[in-house]
Amino acid sequence: MSIIVGLTGGIGSGKTTVAKLFQKHGVPIYIADERARLLMERPDVVEAVQQIFTTSVINENGLLDRAKIKQLVFDNKTLLEQLNQVVHPRVKKDFEDWLEEHKDSPFVIKESAILFESGLETSCDLVILVVAPEEVRIERVMARDGVSKDQVLKIIDNQMKDEEKVGRSQYIIENNNKKTIESDIITIIRDINSKNHLI
């Protein structure tokens, strides 16, 4: 069975860049957000999600209006919890099926922005944390999403602080635009492969 490695980091830390570099070196990557997005297009999931809300969250194509849902749950913890109860068990099952497909790989990576917040790290053998200075993260998200600095700061404030995540991670990748991170990734791949017979 493969070693399961969690990959996480706050918004704008550059997790996706790091994930793609691992993929380039032949490591299978499960991107939780992307898989959840695909799962939310299934008719049974569309129906289950709609039942949570009093207003329609289905667009003219019969798919979930993700922007509207995001808006409705942003300041409503109860709705967010209900949404997570629909989505998370299905993502968990999807990951188990995906893991079975990749069971011959020495290790696989499960990428999730909320790995610690959602308790997903308990299903991982090791965790890689991607960090970057706050000003770099703010610039990246503003450029990528076309949002204001205040909006980015609000999201950062809602996420677990890096200091707390560092103490719970086995590997830290500093992604600050100043140096290449590929050598760090190669080192981590070698180290995890050397642990393979120990786990």
N, C-alpha and C. Protein backbone atom coordinates (compact mmCIF):
# COMPACT_ATOMS: atom_id res chain seq x y z
N MET A 1 0.84 -1.21 0.00
CA MET A 1 0.00 0.00 0.00
C MET A 1 0.88 1.26 0.00
N SER A 2 0.43 2.27 -0.72
CA SER A 2 1.20 3.51 -0.83
C SER A 2 1.22 4.30 0.49
N ILE A 3 2.30 5.04 0.69
CA ILE A 3 2.34 6.03 1.76
C ILE A 3 1.43 7.18 1.31
N ILE A 4 0.59 7.67 2.23
CA ILE A 4 -0.29 8.81 1.90
C ILE A 4 0.33 10.07 2.48
N VAL A 5 0.64 11.02 1.59
CA VAL A 5 1.27 12.26 2.01
C VAL A 5 0.29 13.41 1.79
N GLY A 6 -0.02 14.14 2.85
CA GLY A 6 -0.89 15.31 2.74
C GLY A 6 -0.07 16.50 2.25
N LEU A 7 -0.66 17.30 1.37
CA LEU A 7 -0.01 18.53 0.90
C LEU A 7 -0.97 19.68 1.15
N THR A 8 -0.54 20.67 1.93
CA THR A 8 -1.43 21.77 2.26
C THR A 8 -0.66 23.08 2.37
N GLY A 9 -1.41 24.15 2.54
CA GLY A 9 -0.83 25.48 2.67
C GLY A 9 -1.95 26.50 2.56
N GLY A 10 -1.76 27.65 3.15
CA GLY A 10 -2.79 28.69 3.12
C GLY A 10 -3.00 29.23 1.72
N ILE A 11 -4.06 30.01 1.55
CA ILE A 11 -4.37 30.60 0.25
C ILE A 11 -3.19 31.43 -0.25
N GLY A 12 -2.84 31.23 -1.53
CA GLY A 12 -1.75 31.99 -2.13
C GLY A 12 -0.36 31.47 -1.81
N SER A 13 -0.29 30.34 -1.10
CA SER A 13 1.04 29.81 -0.75
C SER A 13 1.72 29.14 -1.95
N GLY A 14 0.92 28.75 -2.94
CA GLY A 14 1.47 28.11 -4.14
C GLY A 14 1.42 26.60 -4.10
N LYS A 15 0.40 26.05 -3.42
CA LYS A 15 0.23 24.59 -3.33
C LYS A 15 0.13 23.93 -4.70
N THR A 16 -0.63 24.58 -5.60
CA THR A 16 -0.87 23.99 -6.93
C THR A 16 0.44 23.87 -7.70
N THR A 17 1.28 24.90 -7.63
CA THR A 17 2.60 24.86 -8.29
C THR A 17 3.41 23.70 -7.75
N VAL A 18 3.41 23.55 -6.43
CA VAL A 18 4.15 22.46 -5.78
C VAL A 18 3.58 21.10 -6.21
N ALA A 19 2.26 20.99 -6.21
CA ALA A 19 1.60 19.73 -6.61
C ALA A 19 2.01 19.34 -8.03
N LYS A 20 2.02 20.33 -8.93
CA LYS A 20 2.38 20.05 -10.34
C LYS A 20 3.82 19.59 -10.47
N LEU A 21 4.71 20.10 -9.64
CA LEU A 21 6.12 19.68 -9.68
C LEU A 21 6.27 18.24 -9.18
N PHE A 22 5.49 17.87 -8.16
CA PHE A 22 5.51 16.47 -7.71
C PHE A 22 4.99 15.56 -8.82
N GLN A 23 3.93 16.01 -9.47
CA GLN A 23 3.32 15.25 -10.57
C GLN A 23 4.33 15.04 -11.71
N LYS A 24 5.09 16.11 -12.00
CA LYS A 24 6.11 16.07 -13.04
C LYS A 24 7.15 14.97 -12.75
N HIS A 25 7.38 14.73 -11.44
CA HIS A 25 8.34 13.70 -11.03
C HIS A 25 7.67 12.35 -10.79
N GLY A 26 6.46 12.20 -11.34
CA GLY A 26 5.80 10.89 -11.35
C GLY A 26 5.00 10.53 -10.11
N VAL A 27 4.76 11.50 -9.22
CA VAL A 27 3.98 11.21 -8.01
C VAL A 27 2.49 11.46 -8.31
N PRO A 28 1.62 10.44 -8.08
CA PRO A 28 0.19 10.66 -8.31
C PRO A 28 -0.37 11.69 -7.31
N ILE A 29 -1.16 12.64 -7.81
CA ILE A 29 -1.71 13.71 -6.97
C ILE A 29 -3.22 13.67 -6.98
N TYR A 30 -3.80 13.69 -5.80
CA TYR A 30 -5.26 13.80 -5.65
C TYR A 30 -5.55 15.22 -5.17
N ILE A 31 -6.19 16.03 -6.04
CA ILE A 31 -6.50 17.41 -5.65
C ILE A 31 -7.95 17.45 -5.18
N ALA A 32 -8.12 17.53 -3.86
CA ALA A 32 -9.45 17.39 -3.24
C ALA A 32 -10.47 18.37 -3.81
N ASP A 33 -10.08 19.62 -4.02
CA ASP A 33 -11.00 20.64 -4.54
C ASP A 33 -11.53 20.29 -5.92
N GLU A 34 -10.60 19.85 -6.80
CA GLU A 34 -11.00 19.50 -8.17
C GLU A 34 -11.94 18.30 -8.18
N ARG A 35 -11.61 17.30 -7.36
CA ARG A 35 -12.45 16.10 -7.31
C ARG A 35 -13.82 16.44 -6.73
N ALA A 36 -13.85 17.31 -5.70
CA ALA A 36 -15.13 17.71 -5.11
C ALA A 36 -15.98 18.45 -6.14
N ARG A 37 -15.33 19.28 -6.96
CA ARG A 37 -16.04 20.04 -8.01
C ARG A 37 -16.72 19.07 -8.99
N LEU A 38 -15.99 18.02 -9.38
CA LEU A 38 -16.57 17.03 -10.30
C LEU A 38 -17.72 16.27 -9.64
N LEU A 39 -17.51 15.91 -8.36
CA LEU A 39 -18.55 15.18 -7.63
C LEU A 39 -19.83 16.01 -7.51
N MET A 40 -19.66 17.34 -7.38
CA MET A 40 -20.82 18.22 -7.19
C MET A 40 -21.63 18.40 -8.48
N GLU A 41 -21.16 17.79 -9.57
CA GLU A 41 -21.93 17.83 -10.81
C GLU A 41 -22.84 16.61 -10.94
N ARG A 42 -22.66 15.64 -10.04
CA ARG A 42 -23.51 14.44 -10.10
C ARG A 42 -24.94 14.78 -9.67
N PRO A 43 -25.95 14.27 -10.38
CA PRO A 43 -27.35 14.60 -10.05
C PRO A 43 -27.72 14.34 -8.59
N ASP A 44 -27.25 13.22 -8.01
CA ASP A 44 -27.60 12.91 -6.61
C ASP A 44 -27.02 13.95 -5.65
N VAL A 45 -25.83 14.46 -5.99
CA VAL A 45 -25.18 15.47 -5.13
C VAL A 45 -25.89 16.81 -5.30
N VAL A 46 -26.23 17.16 -6.54
CA VAL A 46 -26.96 18.42 -6.82
C VAL A 46 -28.24 18.45 -5.97
N GLU A 47 -28.96 17.33 -5.97
CA GLU A 47 -30.22 17.23 -5.23
C GLU A 47 -29.99 17.35 -3.72
N ALA A 48 -28.97 16.63 -3.23
CA ALA A 48 -28.68 16.65 -1.79
C ALA A 48 -28.26 18.05 -1.31
N VAL A 49 -27.48 18.75 -2.14
CA VAL A 49 -27.04 20.10 -1.78
C VAL A 49 -28.22 21.08 -1.80
N GLN A 50 -29.06 20.96 -2.83
CA GLN A 50 -30.22 21.87 -2.94
C GLN A 50 -31.12 21.78 -1.70
N GLN A 51 -31.24 20.58 -1.13
CA GLN A 51 -32.11 20.38 0.03
C GLN A 51 -31.65 21.17 1.26
N ILE A 52 -30.38 21.58 1.30
CA ILE A 52 -29.85 22.33 2.44
C ILE A 52 -30.38 23.77 2.42
N PHE A 53 -30.59 24.30 1.22
CA PHE A 53 -30.90 25.73 1.07
C PHE A 53 -32.39 25.98 0.81
N THR A 54 -32.87 27.12 1.32
CA THR A 54 -34.28 27.49 1.12
C THR A 54 -34.45 28.17 -0.24
N THR A 55 -33.38 28.76 -0.74
CA THR A 55 -33.41 29.41 -2.05
C THR A 55 -32.74 28.49 -3.09
N SER A 56 -33.07 28.65 -4.36
CA SER A 56 -32.50 27.77 -5.39
C SER A 56 -31.00 28.05 -5.57
N VAL A 57 -30.21 26.98 -5.60
CA VAL A 57 -28.76 27.11 -5.84
C VAL A 57 -28.38 26.35 -7.12
N ILE A 58 -29.39 26.10 -7.96
CA ILE A 58 -29.15 25.38 -9.22
C ILE A 58 -29.27 26.37 -10.37
N ASN A 59 -28.28 26.36 -11.27
CA ASN A 59 -28.31 27.30 -12.40
C ASN A 59 -29.13 26.74 -13.57
N GLU A 60 -29.20 27.52 -14.66
CA GLU A 60 -30.04 27.12 -15.80
C GLU A 60 -29.57 25.84 -16.49
N ASN A 61 -28.31 25.44 -16.22
CA ASN A 61 -27.80 24.18 -16.81
C ASN A 61 -28.07 22.97 -15.93
N GLY A 62 -28.77 23.21 -14.83
CA GLY A 62 -29.07 22.10 -13.91
C GLY A 62 -27.91 21.75 -13.00
N LEU A 63 -26.89 22.62 -12.99
CA LEU A 63 -25.72 22.40 -12.12
C LEU A 63 -25.77 23.35 -10.92
N LEU A 64 -24.97 23.05 -9.91
CA LEU A 64 -24.94 23.91 -8.73
C LEU A 64 -24.25 25.23 -9.05
N ASP A 65 -24.82 26.31 -8.55
CA ASP A 65 -24.24 27.64 -8.71
C ASP A 65 -23.22 27.83 -7.58
N ARG A 66 -21.97 27.49 -7.87
CA ARG A 66 -20.92 27.48 -6.84
C ARG A 66 -20.70 28.86 -6.22
N ALA A 67 -20.77 29.90 -7.05
CA ALA A 67 -20.56 31.26 -6.53
C ALA A 67 -21.65 31.63 -5.52
N LYS A 68 -22.89 31.25 -5.84
CA LYS A 68 -24.02 31.55 -4.95
C LYS A 68 -23.89 30.77 -3.64
N ILE A 69 -23.50 29.49 -3.75
CA ILE A 69 -23.33 28.64 -2.56
C ILE A 69 -22.24 29.23 -1.66
N LYS A 70 -21.13 29.62 -2.28
CA LYS A 70 -20.00 30.21 -1.55
C LYS A 70 -20.46 31.43 -0.74
N GLN A 71 -21.27 32.26 -1.39
CA GLN A 71 -21.81 33.47 -0.77
C GLN A 71 -22.71 33.11 0.42
N LEU A 72 -23.58 32.12 0.21
CA LEU A 72 -24.55 31.74 1.25
C LEU A 72 -23.89 31.12 2.48
N VAL A 73 -22.81 30.36 2.27
CA VAL A 73 -22.19 29.67 3.41
C VAL A 73 -21.05 30.47 4.06
N PHE A 74 -20.61 31.57 3.38
CA PHE A 74 -19.41 32.28 3.85
C PHE A 74 -19.51 32.71 5.31
N ASP A 75 -20.64 33.28 5.71
CA ASP A 75 -20.78 33.72 7.10
C ASP A 75 -21.81 32.90 7.86
N ASN A 76 -22.11 31.71 7.34
CA ASN A 76 -23.12 30.88 7.98
C ASN A 76 -22.54 29.49 8.28
N LYS A 77 -22.05 29.34 9.51
CA LYS A 77 -21.37 28.09 9.90
C LYS A 77 -22.27 26.86 9.80
N THR A 78 -23.58 27.05 10.14
CA THR A 78 -24.52 25.92 10.11
C THR A 78 -24.68 25.38 8.69
N LEU A 79 -24.90 26.31 7.75
CA LEU A 79 -25.05 25.90 6.34
C LEU A 79 -23.77 25.25 5.83
N LEU A 80 -22.62 25.82 6.21
CA LEU A 80 -21.33 25.29 5.77
C LEU A 80 -21.15 23.86 6.29
N GLU A 81 -21.52 23.64 7.55
CA GLU A 81 -21.40 22.29 8.14
C GLU A 81 -22.31 21.30 7.40
N GLN A 82 -23.54 21.75 7.07
CA GLN A 82 -24.47 20.88 6.36
C GLN A 82 -23.94 20.55 4.96
N LEU A 83 -23.36 21.55 4.31
CA LEU A 83 -22.77 21.33 2.99
C LEU A 83 -21.61 20.33 3.08
N ASN A 84 -20.76 20.51 4.09
CA ASN A 84 -19.62 19.61 4.29
C ASN A 84 -20.07 18.18 4.56
N GLN A 85 -21.22 18.03 5.26
CA GLN A 85 -21.75 16.69 5.54
C GLN A 85 -22.19 15.97 4.26
N VAL A 86 -22.56 16.75 3.26
CA VAL A 86 -22.94 16.16 1.97
C VAL A 86 -21.68 15.84 1.17
N VAL A 87 -20.75 16.80 1.11
CA VAL A 87 -19.59 16.68 0.21
C VAL A 87 -18.48 15.80 0.78
N HIS A 88 -18.10 16.00 2.04
CA HIS A 88 -16.92 15.31 2.59
C HIS A 88 -16.98 13.78 2.55
N PRO A 89 -18.10 13.14 2.95
CA PRO A 89 -18.13 11.67 2.86
C PRO A 89 -17.94 11.16 1.43
N ARG A 90 -18.48 11.92 0.47
CA ARG A 90 -18.35 11.50 -0.93
C ARG A 90 -16.93 11.68 -1.43
N VAL A 91 -16.26 12.76 -0.99
CA VAL A 91 -14.86 12.98 -1.37
C VAL A 91 -13.99 11.88 -0.74
N LYS A 92 -14.32 11.51 0.50
CA LYS A 92 -13.57 10.46 1.21
C LYS A 92 -13.66 9.14 0.43
N LYS A 93 -14.86 8.79 0.00
CA LYS A 93 -15.07 7.55 -0.76
C LYS A 93 -14.35 7.64 -2.11
N ASP A 94 -14.41 8.81 -2.75
CA ASP A 94 -13.75 9.02 -4.04
C ASP A 94 -12.24 8.84 -3.88
N PHE A 95 -11.69 9.36 -2.78
CA PHE A 95 -10.25 9.24 -2.53
C PHE A 95 -9.87 7.77 -2.32
N GLU A 96 -10.70 7.04 -1.59
CA GLU A 96 -10.42 5.61 -1.34
C GLU A 96 -10.38 4.83 -2.65
N ASP A 97 -11.32 5.15 -3.55
CA ASP A 97 -11.34 4.48 -4.87
C ASP A 97 -10.09 4.85 -5.68
N TRP A 98 -9.73 6.13 -5.64
CA TRP A 98 -8.55 6.63 -6.36
C TRP A 98 -7.27 5.98 -5.81
N LEU A 99 -7.22 5.84 -4.49
CA LEU A 99 -6.06 5.24 -3.83
C LEU A 99 -5.87 3.80 -4.27
N GLU A 100 -6.97 3.10 -4.40
CA GLU A 100 -6.94 1.71 -4.86
C GLU A 100 -6.32 1.63 -6.27
N GLU A 101 -6.65 2.62 -7.12
CA GLU A 101 -6.10 2.67 -8.48
C GLU A 101 -4.58 2.90 -8.48
N HIS A 102 -4.08 3.56 -7.44
CA HIS A 102 -2.65 3.92 -7.39
C HIS A 102 -1.89 3.16 -6.31
N LYS A 103 -2.43 2.01 -5.92
CA LYS A 103 -1.83 1.28 -4.78
C LYS A 103 -0.40 0.79 -5.05
N ASP A 104 0.00 0.75 -6.32
CA ASP A 104 1.36 0.29 -6.62
C ASP A 104 2.41 1.41 -6.57
N SER A 105 1.96 2.65 -6.38
CA SER A 105 2.91 3.78 -6.27
C SER A 105 3.55 3.77 -4.89
N PRO A 106 4.86 4.10 -4.79
CA PRO A 106 5.51 4.13 -3.47
C PRO A 106 4.80 5.10 -2.53
N PHE A 107 4.41 6.28 -3.08
CA PHE A 107 3.59 7.19 -2.28
C PHE A 107 2.71 8.04 -3.18
N VAL A 108 1.62 8.53 -2.59
CA VAL A 108 0.69 9.41 -3.32
C VAL A 108 0.52 10.68 -2.50
N ILE A 109 0.08 11.74 -3.17
CA ILE A 109 -0.14 13.01 -2.47
C ILE A 109 -1.60 13.38 -2.53
N LYS A 110 -2.11 13.75 -1.34
CA LYS A 110 -3.49 14.24 -1.23
C LYS A 110 -3.40 15.73 -0.94
N GLU A 111 -3.76 16.55 -1.94
CA GLU A 111 -3.65 18.01 -1.79
C GLU A 111 -4.98 18.57 -1.30
N SER A 112 -4.94 19.32 -0.20
CA SER A 112 -6.15 19.95 0.32
C SER A 112 -5.80 21.24 1.05
N ALA A 113 -6.53 22.30 0.74
CA ALA A 113 -6.29 23.60 1.40
C ALA A 113 -6.66 23.52 2.87
N ILE A 114 -7.63 22.65 3.19
CA ILE A 114 -8.12 22.58 4.58
C ILE A 114 -7.79 21.22 5.22
N LEU A 115 -6.60 20.73 4.93
CA LEU A 115 -6.18 19.42 5.43
C LEU A 115 -6.30 19.34 6.96
N PHE A 116 -5.74 20.35 7.65
CA PHE A 116 -5.78 20.36 9.12
C PHE A 116 -7.16 20.76 9.63
N GLU A 117 -7.75 21.80 9.01
CA GLU A 117 -9.04 22.31 9.47
C GLU A 117 -10.13 21.24 9.42
N SER A 118 -10.04 20.34 8.43
CA SER A 118 -11.08 19.33 8.28
C SER A 118 -10.68 17.98 8.88
N GLY A 119 -9.50 17.94 9.52
CA GLY A 119 -9.06 16.70 10.18
C GLY A 119 -8.57 15.64 9.21
N LEU A 120 -8.33 16.03 7.94
CA LEU A 120 -7.90 15.06 6.93
C LEU A 120 -6.48 14.54 7.17
N GLU A 121 -5.70 15.30 7.98
CA GLU A 121 -4.31 14.86 8.18
C GLU A 121 -4.24 13.54 8.95
N THR A 122 -5.34 13.19 9.65
CA THR A 122 -5.34 11.93 10.40
C THR A 122 -5.27 10.72 9.46
N SER A 123 -5.67 10.93 8.20
CA SER A 123 -5.61 9.80 7.24
C SER A 123 -4.30 9.82 6.44
N CYS A 124 -3.39 10.72 6.81
CA CYS A 124 -2.10 10.82 6.09
C CYS A 124 -0.96 10.30 6.96
N ASP A 125 0.05 9.69 6.31
CA ASP A 125 1.23 9.21 7.04
C ASP A 125 2.20 10.35 7.30
N LEU A 126 2.26 11.29 6.36
CA LEU A 126 3.19 12.44 6.46
C LEU A 126 2.47 13.66 5.89
N VAL A 127 2.95 14.85 6.27
CA VAL A 127 2.35 16.09 5.74
C VAL A 127 3.44 17.03 5.24
N ILE A 128 3.20 17.59 4.03
CA ILE A 128 4.08 18.63 3.47
C ILE A 128 3.30 19.94 3.55
N LEU A 129 3.91 20.96 4.13
CA LEU A 129 3.27 22.27 4.24
C LEU A 129 4.00 23.26 3.33
N VAL A 130 3.22 23.98 2.52
CA VAL A 130 3.80 25.02 1.65
C VAL A 130 3.54 26.36 2.32
N VAL A 131 4.61 27.13 2.54
CA VAL A 131 4.47 28.44 3.17
C VAL A 131 5.06 29.53 2.26
N ALA A 132 4.58 30.75 2.46
CA ALA A 132 5.10 31.91 1.73
C ALA A 132 4.82 33.15 2.58
N PRO A 133 5.63 34.20 2.45
CA PRO A 133 5.36 35.42 3.21
C PRO A 133 3.96 35.97 2.88
N GLU A 134 3.32 36.56 3.88
CA GLU A 134 1.94 37.03 3.69
C GLU A 134 1.80 38.00 2.51
N GLU A 135 2.77 38.92 2.36
CA GLU A 135 2.64 39.90 1.27
C GLU A 135 2.70 39.23 -0.10
N VAL A 136 3.49 38.15 -0.21
CA VAL A 136 3.58 37.39 -1.48
C VAL A 136 2.24 36.69 -1.74
N ARG A 137 1.68 36.11 -0.68
CA ARG A 137 0.39 35.41 -0.80
C ARG A 137 -0.71 36.38 -1.23
N ILE A 138 -0.74 37.56 -0.61
CA ILE A 138 -1.77 38.56 -0.95
C ILE A 138 -1.66 38.96 -2.41
N GLU A 139 -0.44 39.24 -2.86
CA GLU A 139 -0.22 39.64 -4.26
C GLU A 139 -0.69 38.55 -5.23
N ARG A 140 -0.33 37.31 -4.92
CA ARG A 140 -0.71 36.19 -5.80
C ARG A 140 -2.22 36.07 -5.93
N VAL A 141 -2.93 36.13 -4.79
CA VAL A 141 -4.39 35.93 -4.82
C VAL A 141 -5.09 37.11 -5.50
N MET A 142 -4.61 38.32 -5.23
CA MET A 142 -5.20 39.50 -5.88
C MET A 142 -5.06 39.40 -7.40
N ALA A 143 -3.88 38.97 -7.86
CA ALA A 143 -3.62 38.83 -9.30
C ALA A 143 -4.44 37.68 -9.90
N ARG A 144 -4.54 36.59 -9.16
CA ARG A 144 -5.22 35.39 -9.67
C ARG A 144 -6.75 35.54 -9.69
N ASP A 145 -7.30 36.06 -8.58
CA ASP A 145 -8.76 36.07 -8.42
C ASP A 145 -9.40 37.44 -8.65
N GLY A 146 -8.56 38.46 -8.86
CA GLY A 146 -9.10 39.80 -9.07
C GLY A 146 -9.87 40.33 -7.88
N VAL A 147 -9.36 40.05 -6.67
CA VAL A 147 -10.03 40.49 -5.43
C VAL A 147 -9.19 41.55 -4.73
N SER A 148 -9.79 42.20 -3.74
CA SER A 148 -9.07 43.26 -3.02
C SER A 148 -8.20 42.66 -1.92
N LYS A 149 -7.27 43.49 -1.43
CA LYS A 149 -6.38 43.06 -0.35
C LYS A 149 -7.19 42.69 0.89
N ASP A 150 -8.23 43.48 1.19
CA ASP A 150 -9.08 43.20 2.37
C ASP A 150 -9.76 41.84 2.27
N GLN A 151 -10.22 41.51 1.05
CA GLN A 151 -10.88 40.21 0.86
C GLN A 151 -9.90 39.06 1.10
N VAL A 152 -8.67 39.22 0.62
CA VAL A 152 -7.65 38.18 0.82
C VAL A 152 -7.33 38.05 2.31
N LEU A 153 -7.17 39.17 2.97
CA LEU A 153 -6.84 39.15 4.41
C LEU A 153 -7.94 38.48 5.22
N LYS A 154 -9.19 38.69 4.80
CA LYS A 154 -10.32 38.06 5.50
C LYS A 154 -10.24 36.53 5.38
N ILE A 155 -9.87 36.07 4.18
CA ILE A 155 -9.74 34.61 3.97
C ILE A 155 -8.57 34.08 4.81
N ILE A 156 -7.44 34.80 4.78
CA ILE A 156 -6.25 34.38 5.55
C ILE A 156 -6.59 34.30 7.04
N ASP A 157 -7.35 35.29 7.53
CA ASP A 157 -7.74 35.31 8.95
C ASP A 157 -8.62 34.13 9.33
N ASN A 158 -9.40 33.62 8.34
CA ASN A 158 -10.30 32.50 8.61
C ASN A 158 -9.58 31.15 8.57
N GLN A 159 -8.34 31.15 8.07
CA GLN A 159 -7.59 29.89 7.96
C GLN A 159 -6.68 29.70 9.19
N MET A 160 -6.34 28.45 9.44
CA MET A 160 -5.41 28.15 10.53
C MET A 160 -4.06 28.81 10.25
N LYS A 161 -3.43 29.33 11.28
CA LYS A 161 -2.16 30.03 11.10
C LYS A 161 -1.03 29.05 10.75
N ASP A 162 -0.10 29.53 9.90
CA ASP A 162 1.04 28.69 9.48
C ASP A 162 1.83 28.16 10.68
N GLU A 163 1.99 29.00 11.71
CA GLU A 163 2.79 28.60 12.90
C GLU A 163 2.24 27.30 13.49
N GLU A 164 0.91 27.20 13.52
CA GLU A 164 0.28 26.01 14.07
C GLU A 164 0.48 24.81 13.15
N LYS A 165 0.38 25.06 11.84
CA LYS A 165 0.54 23.97 10.86
C LYS A 165 1.97 23.43 10.83
N VAL A 166 2.96 24.34 11.02
CA VAL A 166 4.37 23.94 10.97
C VAL A 166 4.65 22.83 11.98
N GLY A 167 4.12 22.98 13.18
CA GLY A 167 4.35 22.00 14.24
C GLY A 167 3.72 20.65 13.96
N ARG A 168 2.81 20.62 12.99
CA ARG A 168 2.10 19.37 12.68
C ARG A 168 2.51 18.79 11.33
N SER A 169 3.55 19.37 10.72
CA SER A 169 3.99 18.92 9.39
C SER A 169 5.40 18.35 9.44
N GLN A 170 5.67 17.36 8.59
CA GLN A 170 7.00 16.74 8.56
C GLN A 170 7.94 17.45 7.59
N TYR A 171 7.37 18.09 6.57
CA TYR A 171 8.18 18.80 5.57
C TYR A 171 7.61 20.19 5.34
N ILE A 172 8.50 21.17 5.21
CA ILE A 172 8.08 22.55 4.93
C ILE A 172 8.75 22.99 3.62
N ILE A 173 7.95 23.50 2.69
CA ILE A 173 8.49 24.06 1.44
C ILE A 173 8.23 25.56 1.45
N GLU A 174 9.30 26.33 1.38
CA GLU A 174 9.15 27.79 1.35
C GLU A 174 9.05 28.24 -0.10
N ASN A 175 7.89 28.73 -0.48
CA ASN A 175 7.63 29.08 -1.87
C ASN A 175 7.50 30.60 -1.99
N ASN A 176 8.65 31.29 -1.96
CA ASN A 176 8.61 32.76 -1.86
C ASN A 176 9.05 33.49 -3.14
N ASN A 177 9.04 32.77 -4.27
CA ASN A 177 9.42 33.36 -5.58
C ASN A 177 10.92 33.65 -5.69
N LYS A 178 11.67 33.48 -4.61
CA LYS A 178 13.09 33.89 -4.64
C LYS A 178 14.02 32.75 -5.05
N LYS A 179 13.55 31.52 -4.90
CA LYS A 179 14.44 30.41 -5.24
C LYS A 179 13.62 29.29 -5.89
N THR A 180 14.33 28.44 -6.58
CA THR A 180 13.63 27.31 -7.19
C THR A 180 13.28 26.31 -6.09
N ILE A 181 12.06 25.77 -6.17
CA ILE A 181 11.64 24.81 -5.13
C ILE A 181 11.78 23.37 -5.62
N GLU A 182 12.20 23.23 -6.89
CA GLU A 182 12.28 21.88 -7.45
C GLU A 182 13.29 21.01 -6.71
N SER A 183 14.43 21.59 -6.31
CA SER A 183 15.44 20.80 -5.59
C SER A 183 14.88 20.32 -4.24
N ASP A 184 14.06 21.17 -3.58
CA ASP A 184 13.41 20.76 -2.31
C ASP A 184 12.50 19.57 -2.55
N ILE A 185 11.78 19.63 -3.67
CA ILE A 185 10.82 18.57 -3.99
C ILE A 185 11.54 17.25 -4.27
N ILE A 186 12.66 17.31 -5.01
CA ILE A 186 13.43 16.10 -5.30
C ILE A 186 13.96 15.50 -4.00
N THR A 187 14.43 16.35 -3.10
CA THR A 187 14.94 15.89 -1.79
C THR A 187 13.83 15.19 -1.01
N ILE A 188 12.64 15.80 -1.00
CA ILE A 188 11.50 15.21 -0.26
C ILE A 188 11.10 13.88 -0.86
N ILE A 189 11.06 13.79 -2.20
CA ILE A 189 10.70 12.53 -2.87
C ILE A 189 11.67 11.42 -2.46
N ARG A 190 12.97 11.75 -2.48
CA ARG A 190 13.99 10.76 -2.08
C ARG A 190 13.78 10.32 -0.63
N ASP A 191 13.53 11.30 0.24
CA ASP A 191 13.38 11.01 1.66
C ASP A 191 12.15 10.13 1.92
N ILE A 192 11.04 10.46 1.26
CA ILE A 192 9.82 9.67 1.47
C ILE A 192 10.01 8.26 0.92
N ASN A 193 10.65 8.15 -0.24
CA ASN A 193 10.90 6.82 -0.80
C ASN A 193 11.79 5.98 0.11
N SER A 194 12.73 6.64 0.81
CA SER A 194 13.60 5.90 1.74
C SER A 194 12.84 5.45 2.99
N LYS A 195 11.74 6.15 3.29
CA LYS A 195 10.90 5.78 4.46
C LYS A 195 9.94 4.67 4.11
N ASN A 196 9.78 4.41 2.83
CA ASN A 196 8.72 3.53 2.36
C ASN A 196 8.70 2.17 3.06
N HIS A 197 9.86 1.61 3.33
CA HIS A 197 9.91 0.30 3.96
C HIS A 197 9.70 0.39 5.48
N LEU A 198 9.68 1.62 6.03
CA LEU A 198 9.54 1.77 7.48
C LEU A 198 8.09 1.96 7.91
N ILE A 199 7.24 2.42 6.95
CA ILE A 199 5.84 2.72 7.31
C ILE A 199 4.95 1.53 6.98
